[in-house]
Tab-separated table of C-alpha atoms in Angstrom:
chain	number	residue	atom	x	y	z
A	153	MET	CA	-119.444	-65.469	27.078
A	154	GLU	CA	-121.729	-64.341	24.270
A	155	ASP	CA	-120.939	-67.510	22.282
A	156	LEU	CA	-121.695	-69.670	25.302
A	157	GLU	CA	-124.978	-67.805	25.754
A	158	ARG	CA	-125.917	-68.330	22.113
A	159	SER	CA	-125.091	-72.019	22.158
A	160	LEU	CA	-126.884	-72.496	25.504
A	161	LYS	CA	-130.013	-71.001	23.925
A	162	GLY	CA	-129.813	-73.672	21.234
A	163	HIS	CA	-130.065	-76.572	23.683
A	164	PRO	CA	-133.606	-78.036	23.737
A	165	PHE	CA	-133.757	-77.701	27.523
A	166	LEU	CA	-133.358	-73.904	27.337
A	167	ARG	CA	-134.739	-73.237	23.863
A	168	ASP	CA	-137.953	-71.511	24.979
A	169	PHE	CA	-136.406	-69.607	27.879
A	170	LEU	CA	-136.558	-65.799	27.765
A	171	PRO	CA	-133.297	-64.175	26.589
A	172	ASP	CA	-132.829	-62.560	30.024
A	173	GLN	CA	-133.215	-65.936	31.739
A	174	VAL	CA	-130.508	-67.505	29.579
A	175	LYS	CA	-128.257	-64.502	30.204
A	176	PHE	CA	-128.868	-64.953	33.937
A	177	VAL	CA	-127.829	-68.638	34.027
A	178	VAL	CA	-124.882	-68.369	31.646
A	179	SER	CA	-122.487	-67.512	34.471
A	180	CYS	CA	-123.265	-70.949	36.026
A	181	ALA	CA	-122.378	-72.790	32.803
A	182	THR	CA	-119.176	-74.250	31.479
A	183	ASN	CA	-118.549	-76.135	28.286
A	184	VAL	CA	-117.107	-79.553	29.098
A	185	ARG	CA	-115.797	-82.340	26.902
A	186	TYR	CA	-115.454	-85.973	27.950
A	187	ALA	CA	-113.621	-88.789	26.237
A	188	ALA	CA	-115.047	-92.284	25.785
A	189	GLY	CA	-114.757	-94.152	29.085
A	190	ASP	CA	-114.892	-91.014	31.260
A	191	TYR	CA	-117.596	-90.671	33.895
A	192	LEU	CA	-119.812	-87.610	34.289
A	193	GLN	CA	-120.525	-88.988	37.731
A	194	ARG	CA	-120.314	-92.312	39.514
A	195	GLU	CA	-122.745	-94.064	41.811
A	196	GLY	CA	-122.344	-92.605	45.317
A	197	ASP	CA	-120.917	-89.249	44.150
A	198	ASP	CA	-122.449	-86.001	45.305
A	199	GLU	CA	-124.505	-84.531	42.467
A	200	HIS	CA	-123.248	-80.991	42.020
A	201	ALA	CA	-124.356	-80.178	38.525
A	202	LEU	CA	-126.995	-80.293	35.829
A	203	PHE	CA	-125.565	-81.624	32.562
A	204	LEU	CA	-127.111	-80.659	29.247
A	205	VAL	CA	-125.840	-83.119	26.630
A	206	ARG	CA	-124.916	-81.459	23.334
A	207	HIS	CA	-123.099	-84.197	21.494
A	208	GLY	CA	-122.169	-87.850	22.027
A	209	VAL	CA	-123.623	-90.742	23.986
A	210	VAL	CA	-123.783	-91.234	27.755
A	211	THR	CA	-124.904	-94.509	29.323
A	212	ILE	CA	-126.702	-94.759	32.658
A	213	GLU	CA	-125.311	-97.896	34.267
A	214	SER	CA	-125.178	-99.893	37.427
A	215	HIS	CA	-123.238	-102.988	38.291
A	216	GLU	CA	-124.034	-106.327	39.820
A	217	ALA	CA	-121.612	-109.130	40.596
A	218	GLY	CA	-118.897	-107.433	38.581
A	219	ARG	CA	-121.157	-107.037	35.560
A	220	SER	CA	-122.220	-103.656	34.191
A	221	VAL	CA	-125.875	-103.229	33.250
A	222	VAL	CA	-126.924	-100.355	31.005
A	223	PHE	CA	-130.384	-98.962	31.830
A	224	GLU	CA	-130.585	-96.214	29.274
A	225	THR	CA	-128.536	-94.255	26.798
A	226	LEU	CA	-128.724	-90.486	26.589
A	227	GLY	CA	-127.759	-88.304	23.661
A	228	PRO	CA	-127.944	-84.771	22.304
A	229	GLY	CA	-130.763	-82.766	23.883
A	230	ASP	CA	-130.953	-84.926	27.004
A	231	VAL	CA	-130.220	-83.739	30.541
A	232	LEU	CA	-129.001	-85.481	33.655
A	233	GLY	CA	-128.403	-84.616	37.310
A	234	VAL	CA	-131.339	-83.449	39.416
A	235	SER	CA	-130.349	-84.162	42.997
A	236	TRP	CA	-128.581	-80.787	43.500
A	237	LEU	CA	-132.062	-79.217	43.412
A	238	THR	CA	-133.565	-81.411	46.113
A	239	ARG	CA	-133.330	-80.815	49.840
A	240	ALA	CA	-132.166	-84.364	50.458
A	241	ARG	CA	-129.314	-84.000	47.927
A	242	ASP	CA	-129.179	-87.722	47.378
A	243	LYS	CA	-125.975	-89.232	46.116
A	244	ALA	CA	-125.937	-90.324	42.496
A	245	HIS	CA	-127.550	-93.761	42.269
A	246	ALA	CA	-126.081	-94.770	38.920
A	247	ASP	CA	-122.906	-94.394	36.899
A	248	CYS	CA	-123.062	-91.957	33.993
A	249	ARG	CA	-120.403	-93.195	31.634
A	250	VAL	CA	-119.337	-91.661	28.355
A	251	ARG	CA	-119.621	-94.161	25.486
A	252	GLU	CA	-118.622	-91.790	22.685
A	253	SER	CA	-116.749	-88.511	22.977
A	254	THR	CA	-119.324	-86.208	24.558
A	255	LEU	CA	-119.827	-82.476	24.767
A	256	CYS	CA	-122.008	-81.039	27.547
A	257	PHE	CA	-122.916	-77.823	29.246
A	258	ARG	CA	-122.240	-78.263	32.949
A	259	LEU	CA	-124.412	-75.965	35.074
A	260	ASP	CA	-123.129	-75.715	38.619
A	261	GLY	CA	-125.914	-76.761	40.992
A	262	ASP	CA	-125.190	-74.298	43.813
A	263	CYS	CA	-124.898	-71.383	41.387
A	264	LEU	CA	-128.083	-72.352	39.565
A	265	LYS	CA	-130.036	-72.869	42.757
A	266	ALA	CA	-129.013	-69.430	44.064
A	267	LYS	CA	-130.274	-67.851	40.823
A	268	MET	CA	-133.501	-69.840	40.956
A	269	ASP	CA	-134.057	-68.661	44.566
A	270	SER	CA	-133.495	-65.031	43.597
A	271	ASP	CA	-135.690	-65.225	40.474
A	272	PRO	CA	-138.772	-67.389	41.134
A	273	ALA	CA	-139.893	-67.182	37.468
A	274	LEU	CA	-136.563	-68.674	36.419
A	275	GLY	CA	-136.824	-71.206	39.247
A	276	TYR	CA	-140.293	-72.208	38.038
A	277	ALA	CA	-139.131	-72.500	34.424
A	278	ILE	CA	-136.189	-74.751	35.297
A	279	THR	CA	-138.158	-76.838	37.794
A	280	THR	CA	-141.063	-77.523	35.416
A	281	ARG	CA	-138.702	-78.539	32.607
A	282	LEU	CA	-136.764	-80.822	34.916
A	283	LEU	CA	-140.038	-82.305	36.134
A	284	GLU	CA	-141.185	-82.919	32.545
A	285	ARG	CA	-137.925	-84.701	31.738
A	286	THR	CA	-138.024	-86.685	34.969
A	287	TYR	CA	-141.649	-87.689	34.372
A	288	ALA	CA	-140.853	-88.826	30.825
A	289	ARG	CA	-137.927	-90.884	32.118
A	290	LEU	CA	-140.141	-92.385	34.831
A	291	ALA	CA	-142.716	-93.367	32.176
A	292	ARG	CA	-139.968	-95.050	30.141
A	293	ALA	CA	-138.672	-96.843	33.235
A	294	ARG	CA	-142.199	-98.131	33.944
A	295	LEU	CA	-142.521	-99.427	30.400
A	296	GLN	CA	-139.141	-101.154	30.755
A	297	HIS	CA	-140.325	-102.643	34.021
A	298	LEU	CA	-143.333	-104.191	32.229
A	299	ASP	CA	-140.769	-106.319	30.361
A	300	VAL	CA	-143.220	-106.627	27.484
A	301	TYR	CA	-141.012	-108.822	25.282
A	302	ARG	CA	-140.510	-111.657	27.761
B	995	MET	CA	-172.177	-127.485	-9.561
B	996	THR	CA	-168.829	-127.865	-7.781
B	997	GLU	CA	-168.469	-128.858	-4.193
B	998	ALA	CA	-167.177	-126.035	-1.940
B	999	ALA	CA	-163.751	-126.703	-0.427
B	1000	ASN	CA	-163.778	-127.550	3.258
B	1001	PRO	CA	-162.372	-124.396	4.928
B	1002	TYR	CA	-161.012	-126.433	7.837
B	1003	LEU	CA	-159.000	-128.869	5.742
B	1004	PRO	CA	-155.267	-128.137	5.916
B	1005	THR	CA	-152.989	-128.761	2.963
B	1006	PRO	CA	-149.869	-130.774	3.861
B	1007	ARG	CA	-146.666	-128.845	3.162
B	1008	ARG	CA	-143.117	-130.153	3.470
B	1009	ILE	CA	-140.517	-128.183	5.458
B	1010	THR	CA	-137.644	-127.280	3.143
B	1011	ARG	CA	-135.622	-125.202	5.565
B	1012	ALA	CA	-135.601	-124.928	9.358
B	1013	THR	CA	-133.741	-122.084	11.038
B	1014	GLN	CA	-133.218	-121.544	14.750
B	1015	ASP	CA	-133.431	-117.734	15.019
B	1016	LEU	CA	-133.319	-117.458	18.821
B	1017	ALA	CA	-133.428	-120.046	21.600
B	1018	ASP	CA	-137.235	-120.073	21.465
B	1019	VAL	CA	-137.877	-118.717	17.965
B	1020	PHE	CA	-137.593	-120.697	14.763
B	1021	THR	CA	-138.415	-120.227	11.087
B	1022	PHE	CA	-139.734	-122.809	8.638
B	1023	ASP	CA	-139.737	-122.474	4.861
B	1024	LEU	CA	-142.480	-124.638	3.388
B	1025	ASP	CA	-142.607	-126.006	-0.125
B	1026	VAL	CA	-145.601	-124.457	-1.871
B	1027	ALA	CA	-144.256	-124.609	-5.424
B	1028	ASP	CA	-146.976	-127.004	-6.591
B	1029	GLY	CA	-150.273	-125.454	-7.684
B	1030	GLY	CA	-148.702	-122.130	-8.636
B	1031	GLY	CA	-147.308	-121.152	-5.262
B	1032	PHE	CA	-148.837	-119.446	-2.253
B	1033	ALA	CA	-150.066	-115.879	-2.684
B	1034	PHE	CA	-150.530	-113.753	0.420
B	1035	ALA	CA	-150.519	-110.106	1.394
B	1036	PRO	CA	-148.171	-108.801	4.130
B	1037	GLY	CA	-149.884	-108.967	7.519
B	1038	GLN	CA	-151.954	-112.072	6.779
B	1039	PHE	CA	-151.648	-115.304	8.740
B	1040	ASN	CA	-152.109	-119.043	8.254
B	1041	MET	CA	-153.411	-121.750	10.546
B	1042	LEU	CA	-150.541	-124.227	10.928
B	1043	TYR	CA	-151.501	-127.760	11.924
B	1044	LEU	CA	-149.135	-130.101	13.744
B	1045	HIS	CA	-150.505	-133.554	13.115
B	1046	GLY	CA	-152.245	-135.008	16.157
B	1047	VAL	CA	-151.449	-132.004	18.350
B	1048	GLY	CA	-153.350	-128.966	17.118
B	1049	GLU	CA	-153.456	-125.753	15.148
B	1050	VAL	CA	-152.011	-122.287	15.721
B	1051	ALA	CA	-152.378	-118.985	13.899
B	1052	ILE	CA	-148.997	-117.742	12.667
B	1053	SER	CA	-148.301	-114.680	10.512
B	1054	VAL	CA	-146.433	-115.131	7.272
B	1055	SER	CA	-142.912	-113.718	7.617
B	1056	GLY	CA	-141.519	-114.305	4.117
B	1057	ASP	CA	-141.237	-112.400	0.876
B	1058	PRO	CA	-144.638	-111.744	-0.758
B	1059	GLY	CA	-142.818	-111.420	-4.076
B	1060	ASP	CA	-141.697	-115.059	-3.946
B	1061	PRO	CA	-144.818	-117.257	-3.996
B	1062	SER	CA	-142.745	-120.440	-4.360
B	1063	THR	CA	-141.804	-120.437	-0.665
B	1064	LEU	CA	-144.025	-119.916	2.341
B	1065	THR	CA	-142.144	-118.725	5.437
B	1066	HIS	CA	-143.348	-118.681	9.029
B	1067	THR	CA	-141.440	-117.499	12.106
B	1068	ILE	CA	-142.734	-119.054	15.290
B	1069	ARG	CA	-142.100	-118.712	19.021
B	1070	ALA	CA	-142.074	-122.001	20.935
B	1071	VAL	CA	-144.381	-121.014	23.725
B	1072	GLY	CA	-147.419	-123.317	23.879
B	1073	THR	CA	-148.624	-126.905	23.579
B	1074	VAL	CA	-148.543	-126.796	19.772
B	1075	THR	CA	-145.509	-124.613	19.045
B	1076	ARG	CA	-143.154	-126.374	21.488
B	1077	PRO	CA	-143.381	-129.756	19.758
B	1078	MET	CA	-143.511	-127.932	16.403
B	1079	GLN	CA	-140.008	-126.639	17.138
B	1080	LYS	CA	-138.753	-130.237	17.022
B	1081	LEU	CA	-139.771	-130.700	13.361
B	1082	ARG	CA	-136.962	-130.971	10.853
B	1083	VAL	CA	-136.451	-130.510	7.115
B	1084	GLY	CA	-138.605	-133.064	5.279
B	1085	ASP	CA	-141.305	-133.160	7.970
B	1086	TRP	CA	-144.833	-132.025	7.183
B	1087	LEU	CA	-147.069	-129.260	8.473
B	1088	GLY	CA	-150.716	-128.687	7.615
B	1089	VAL	CA	-151.469	-125.209	6.284
B	1090	ARG	CA	-154.737	-123.425	5.664
B	1091	GLY	CA	-155.072	-119.777	4.799
B	1092	PRO	CA	-154.141	-117.076	4.216
B	1093	TYR	CA	-156.537	-115.300	6.533
B	1094	GLY	CA	-157.093	-111.838	7.933
B	1095	THR	CA	-156.703	-108.275	6.806
B	1096	PRO	CA	-153.324	-107.205	5.392
B	1097	TRP	CA	-151.239	-104.123	6.173
B	1098	PRO	CA	-152.766	-101.349	3.993
B	1099	LEU	CA	-149.465	-100.299	2.441
B	1100	ASP	CA	-151.188	-98.418	-0.396
B	1101	LYS	CA	-152.452	-95.888	2.151
B	1102	ALA	CA	-148.823	-94.868	2.734
B	1103	VAL	CA	-148.048	-94.069	-0.908
B	1104	GLY	CA	-146.658	-90.543	-1.226
B	1105	ARG	CA	-146.163	-90.296	2.535
B	1106	ASP	CA	-143.456	-91.081	5.086
B	1107	LEU	CA	-143.576	-94.720	6.138
B	1108	VAL	CA	-142.874	-95.533	9.782
B	1109	ILE	CA	-142.587	-99.194	10.817
B	1110	VAL	CA	-142.280	-100.019	14.509
B	1111	ALA	CA	-141.581	-103.603	15.583
B	1112	GLY	CA	-141.292	-104.999	19.086
B	1113	GLY	CA	-139.767	-108.435	19.721
B	1114	LEU	CA	-141.349	-111.129	17.531
B	1115	GLY	CA	-143.538	-108.374	16.037
B	1116	LEU	CA	-140.850	-107.966	13.387
B	1117	ALA	CA	-141.998	-111.259	11.817
B	1118	PRO	CA	-145.412	-110.029	10.543
B	1119	LEU	CA	-143.775	-106.741	9.509
B	1120	ARG	CA	-140.956	-108.322	7.545
B	1121	PRO	CA	-143.096	-108.982	4.409
B	1122	LEU	CA	-144.293	-105.375	4.594
B	1123	ILE	CA	-140.722	-104.053	4.775
B	1124	VAL	CA	-139.663	-106.273	1.862
B	1125	GLN	CA	-142.632	-105.106	-0.216
B	1126	ALA	CA	-142.154	-101.438	0.718
B	1127	LEU	CA	-138.478	-101.557	-0.261
B	1128	ALA	CA	-139.401	-103.181	-3.574
B	1129	ARG	CA	-141.613	-100.124	-4.162
B	1130	ARG	CA	-139.249	-97.697	-2.442
B	1131	GLU	CA	-139.810	-94.810	-4.871
B	1132	GLN	CA	-143.492	-94.610	-3.868
B	1133	PHE	CA	-142.775	-93.414	-0.324
B	1134	GLY	CA	-141.136	-90.455	1.372
B	1135	ARG	CA	-138.845	-91.338	4.254
B	1136	VAL	CA	-138.820	-95.009	5.247
B	1137	VAL	CA	-138.179	-95.374	8.982
B	1138	VAL	CA	-137.840	-98.785	10.657
B	1139	LEU	CA	-137.698	-98.799	14.466
B	1140	ILE	CA	-137.072	-102.052	16.313
B	1141	GLY	CA	-137.331	-102.781	20.023
B	1142	ALA	CA	-136.210	-105.948	21.774
B	1143	ARG	CA	-135.605	-107.193	25.266
B	1144	SER	CA	-131.828	-107.517	24.840
B	1145	PRO	CA	-129.317	-107.641	21.964
B	1146	ALA	CA	-129.555	-111.441	22.001
B	1147	ASP	CA	-133.299	-111.198	21.327
B	1148	LEU	CA	-133.044	-109.192	18.107
B	1149	LEU	CA	-134.557	-111.088	15.173
B	1150	PHE	CA	-133.493	-111.301	11.525
B	1151	MET	CA	-130.122	-109.670	12.114
B	1152	GLN	CA	-128.989	-110.365	8.562
B	1153	ASP	CA	-132.020	-108.555	7.123
B	1154	VAL	CA	-131.635	-105.767	9.672
B	1155	ALA	CA	-127.998	-105.249	8.600
B	1156	THR	CA	-129.050	-105.155	4.930
B	1157	TRP	CA	-131.847	-102.654	5.559
B	1158	ARG	CA	-129.604	-100.520	7.751
B	1159	GLY	CA	-126.996	-100.464	5.005
B	1160	ARG	CA	-129.359	-98.766	2.558
B	1161	PHE	CA	-129.049	-95.002	2.206
B	1162	ASP	CA	-132.787	-94.647	1.711
B	1163	VAL	CA	-133.817	-96.327	4.984
B	1164	GLN	CA	-133.462	-95.030	8.534
B	1165	LEU	CA	-133.222	-98.021	10.816
B	1166	ASP	CA	-132.681	-97.954	14.548
B	1167	ALA	CA	-132.804	-100.781	17.054
B	1168	ILE	CA	-133.110	-100.271	20.796
B	1169	VAL	CA	-133.021	-102.824	23.606
B	1170	ASP	CA	-134.560	-102.693	27.060
B	1171	ARG	CA	-131.364	-103.815	28.742
B	1172	ALA	CA	-127.814	-104.559	27.718
B	1173	ASP	CA	-124.248	-104.814	28.855
B	1174	ARG	CA	-121.466	-102.611	27.573
B	1175	SER	CA	-120.802	-104.746	24.519
B	1176	TRP	CA	-124.009	-103.427	22.871
B	1177	ARG	CA	-123.176	-100.223	20.965
B	1178	GLY	CA	-126.741	-99.182	20.130
B	1179	PRO	CA	-129.269	-97.288	22.225
B	1180	VAL	CA	-130.736	-98.728	25.428
B	1181	GLY	CA	-134.275	-97.857	26.489
B	1182	VAL	CA	-137.814	-98.350	25.275
B	1183	VAL	CA	-138.909	-98.257	21.651
B	1184	THR	CA	-141.119	-95.202	22.271
B	1185	ARG	CA	-137.863	-93.279	22.671
B	1186	LEU	CA	-136.995	-94.042	19.056
B	1187	VAL	CA	-140.462	-92.877	17.979
B	1188	GLU	CA	-139.923	-89.566	19.800
B	1189	ASP	CA	-136.537	-88.954	18.153
B	1190	ALA	CA	-136.936	-90.385	14.626
B	1191	ASP	CA	-136.889	-88.115	11.604
B	1192	PHE	CA	-140.303	-88.187	9.894
B	1193	ASP	CA	-143.119	-85.767	9.160
B	1194	GLY	CA	-145.875	-86.870	11.557
B	1195	PRO	CA	-148.932	-85.346	9.827
B	1196	ASN	CA	-147.692	-86.781	6.524
B	1197	ALA	CA	-146.743	-90.237	7.804
B	1198	THR	CA	-148.416	-93.640	7.957
B	1199	ALA	CA	-147.251	-96.065	10.635
B	1200	PHE	CA	-147.418	-99.850	10.952
B	1201	VAL	CA	-146.827	-101.306	14.397
B	1202	CYS	CA	-146.559	-104.862	15.682
B	1203	GLY	CA	-145.435	-106.176	19.033
B	1204	PRO	CA	-146.776	-107.019	22.469
B	1205	GLU	CA	-150.081	-105.299	23.208
B	1206	ALA	CA	-148.681	-103.012	25.918
B	1207	MET	CA	-145.894	-101.914	23.590
B	1208	MET	CA	-148.398	-101.108	20.812
B	1209	ARG	CA	-150.536	-99.100	23.237
B	1210	PHE	CA	-147.578	-96.908	24.191
B	1211	VAL	CA	-146.172	-96.699	20.658
B	1212	GLY	CA	-149.599	-95.720	19.307
B	1213	ARG	CA	-149.756	-92.862	21.794
B	1214	ALA	CA	-146.173	-91.819	21.019
B	1215	LEU	CA	-146.978	-91.725	17.292
B	1216	VAL	CA	-150.074	-89.622	17.920
B	1217	GLY	CA	-147.788	-87.435	20.069
B	1218	ARG	CA	-145.692	-86.972	16.910
B	1219	ASN	CA	-148.854	-85.642	15.188
B	1220	LEU	CA	-149.858	-88.737	13.228
B	1221	THR	CA	-153.628	-89.024	13.063
B	1222	PRO	CA	-154.852	-92.223	14.776
B	1223	GLY	CA	-156.369	-93.363	11.465
B	1224	ASP	CA	-152.877	-93.383	9.944
B	1225	VAL	CA	-151.486	-95.737	12.611
B	1226	TRP	CA	-152.046	-99.454	11.967
B	1227	LEU	CA	-151.551	-102.250	14.512
B	1228	SER	CA	-151.584	-106.033	14.240
B	1229	MET	CA	-153.452	-107.706	17.081
B	1230	GLU	CA	-152.946	-111.196	18.433
B	1231	ARG	CA	-155.690	-113.319	19.944
B	1232	SER	CA	-156.210	-117.043	20.372
B	1233	MET	CA	-157.631	-118.129	17.022
B	1234	LYS	CA	-159.268	-121.445	16.265
B	1235	CYS	CA	-161.359	-121.486	13.102
B	1236	GLY	CA	-159.641	-118.568	11.340
B	1237	VAL	CA	-162.799	-117.725	9.410
B	1238	GLY	CA	-164.878	-115.746	11.920
B	1239	LEU	CA	-167.220	-118.518	13.068
B	1240	CYS	CA	-166.060	-119.934	16.387
B	1241	GLY	CA	-165.655	-116.688	18.338
B	1242	HIS	CA	-162.415	-117.655	20.098
B	1243	CYS	CA	-160.657	-114.528	18.897
B	1244	GLN	CA	-163.419	-112.092	19.804
B	1245	TRP	CA	-161.987	-108.724	20.753
B	1246	GLY	CA	-164.734	-106.396	21.879
B	1247	PRO	CA	-167.249	-106.303	19.015
B	1248	THR	CA	-164.797	-107.740	16.454
B	1249	PHE	CA	-163.303	-111.095	15.487
B	1250	VAL	CA	-159.559	-110.665	15.086
B	1251	CYS	CA	-159.255	-113.499	12.538
B	1252	LYS	CA	-161.709	-111.864	10.151
B	1253	GLU	CA	-161.813	-108.131	10.841
B	1254	GLY	CA	-158.171	-108.118	11.914
B	1255	PRO	CA	-155.464	-108.825	12.708
B	1256	VAL	CA	-154.645	-105.372	11.292
B	1257	TYR	CA	-156.656	-102.535	12.837
B	1258	SER	CA	-156.307	-98.776	12.687
B	1259	PHE	CA	-155.350	-97.167	15.988
B	1260	ASP	CA	-158.489	-95.003	15.984
B	1261	ARG	CA	-160.508	-98.233	16.060
B	1262	ALA	CA	-158.166	-100.144	18.369
B	1263	ALA	CA	-157.272	-97.458	20.922
B	1264	ARG	CA	-160.494	-97.776	22.917
B	1265	LEU	CA	-160.280	-101.565	22.967
B	1266	LEU	CA	-156.590	-101.479	23.901
B	1267	ALA	CA	-157.473	-99.280	26.852
B	1268	THR	CA	-160.265	-101.642	27.946
B	1269	ARG	CA	-159.044	-104.136	30.509
B	1270	GLU	CA	-159.832	-107.828	30.494
B	1271	ILE	CA	-161.007	-108.240	26.917
């Protein structure tokens, strides 16, 4: 458990969290490994977890007429899975496919949400960091949408 | 007393090599061996004249260390460049130049060198990369970041493979969209700027690509603690005379053909943020 706590602290998402906050969320976390071709989640799945990518490459994909389209690649330091925090609990709207053998922390959404509810400071810390990441991804998506190279 | 040369008179140059880089992008090598070759500095451009059709401003994309060949990489997009694409080896183009301000590579000596290219923006940066690698020992890290619309739109793949193969160059290419056959990163080029390994306060950056891309990349570089005066951009405007007289390329209070095309981001940022100029 102590090793997991130490390595969790090293992930950029949690790096500036207080030691007590990391200790508090560690019981929600598991270390998971995926092989190339595995899916962290597929379009239409319930989103039950927040993934903190430690190693490897994950592609965010969709498909059209039998053809896969990659929107973005994620790597070490990135996070994915936000819907577990929202009231609507939307289904995943893209495939998250492992391109290269990938190591993640998987934080169970229900467990994490219960801890965030019981400790508002922790809830605020996680929510603001998720919002920052989501905002940055939205900005990138807007730039992609501009299709500047056409 | 000698008569001054007419600045609008192009010199005819024969095409010695024609390469189709992409469906709408082509490269011409022009024979400039007579008269001692064609000297230019990376970042400068020429006015290329297609007989009976018109002139366009095109950056030089070749090796500044080889004055015997003049190379231009051109996108077939307008009334001059579309018929220009049909020219073949042995045909003639009129050339006058070189014009404009070059990339100030000497300002990067002793510092990390960050080069960010978007789409066809790699063409004006290619001479800079070639020159920087010829003087490799003068710089800290050399980082080349390339963005393109899709894998099929990546330019100069042979050069890119050579540069990537060097141990003293960090090169990354990212595309806006791809299928699964592309093994590199997918996303916008600002992502590469955020993640690349360089020392921001001790880095000088050279950026060329579509204006919106340069706006965002400039901000991302400043976000990595480069000072705006250490970020250099190459602007594109419709140029006619090439010598700062006609005013076609006016950009705010400047003429791009004469005071540009290379501007520092501290000078360009306000103009880039101004709409409809």
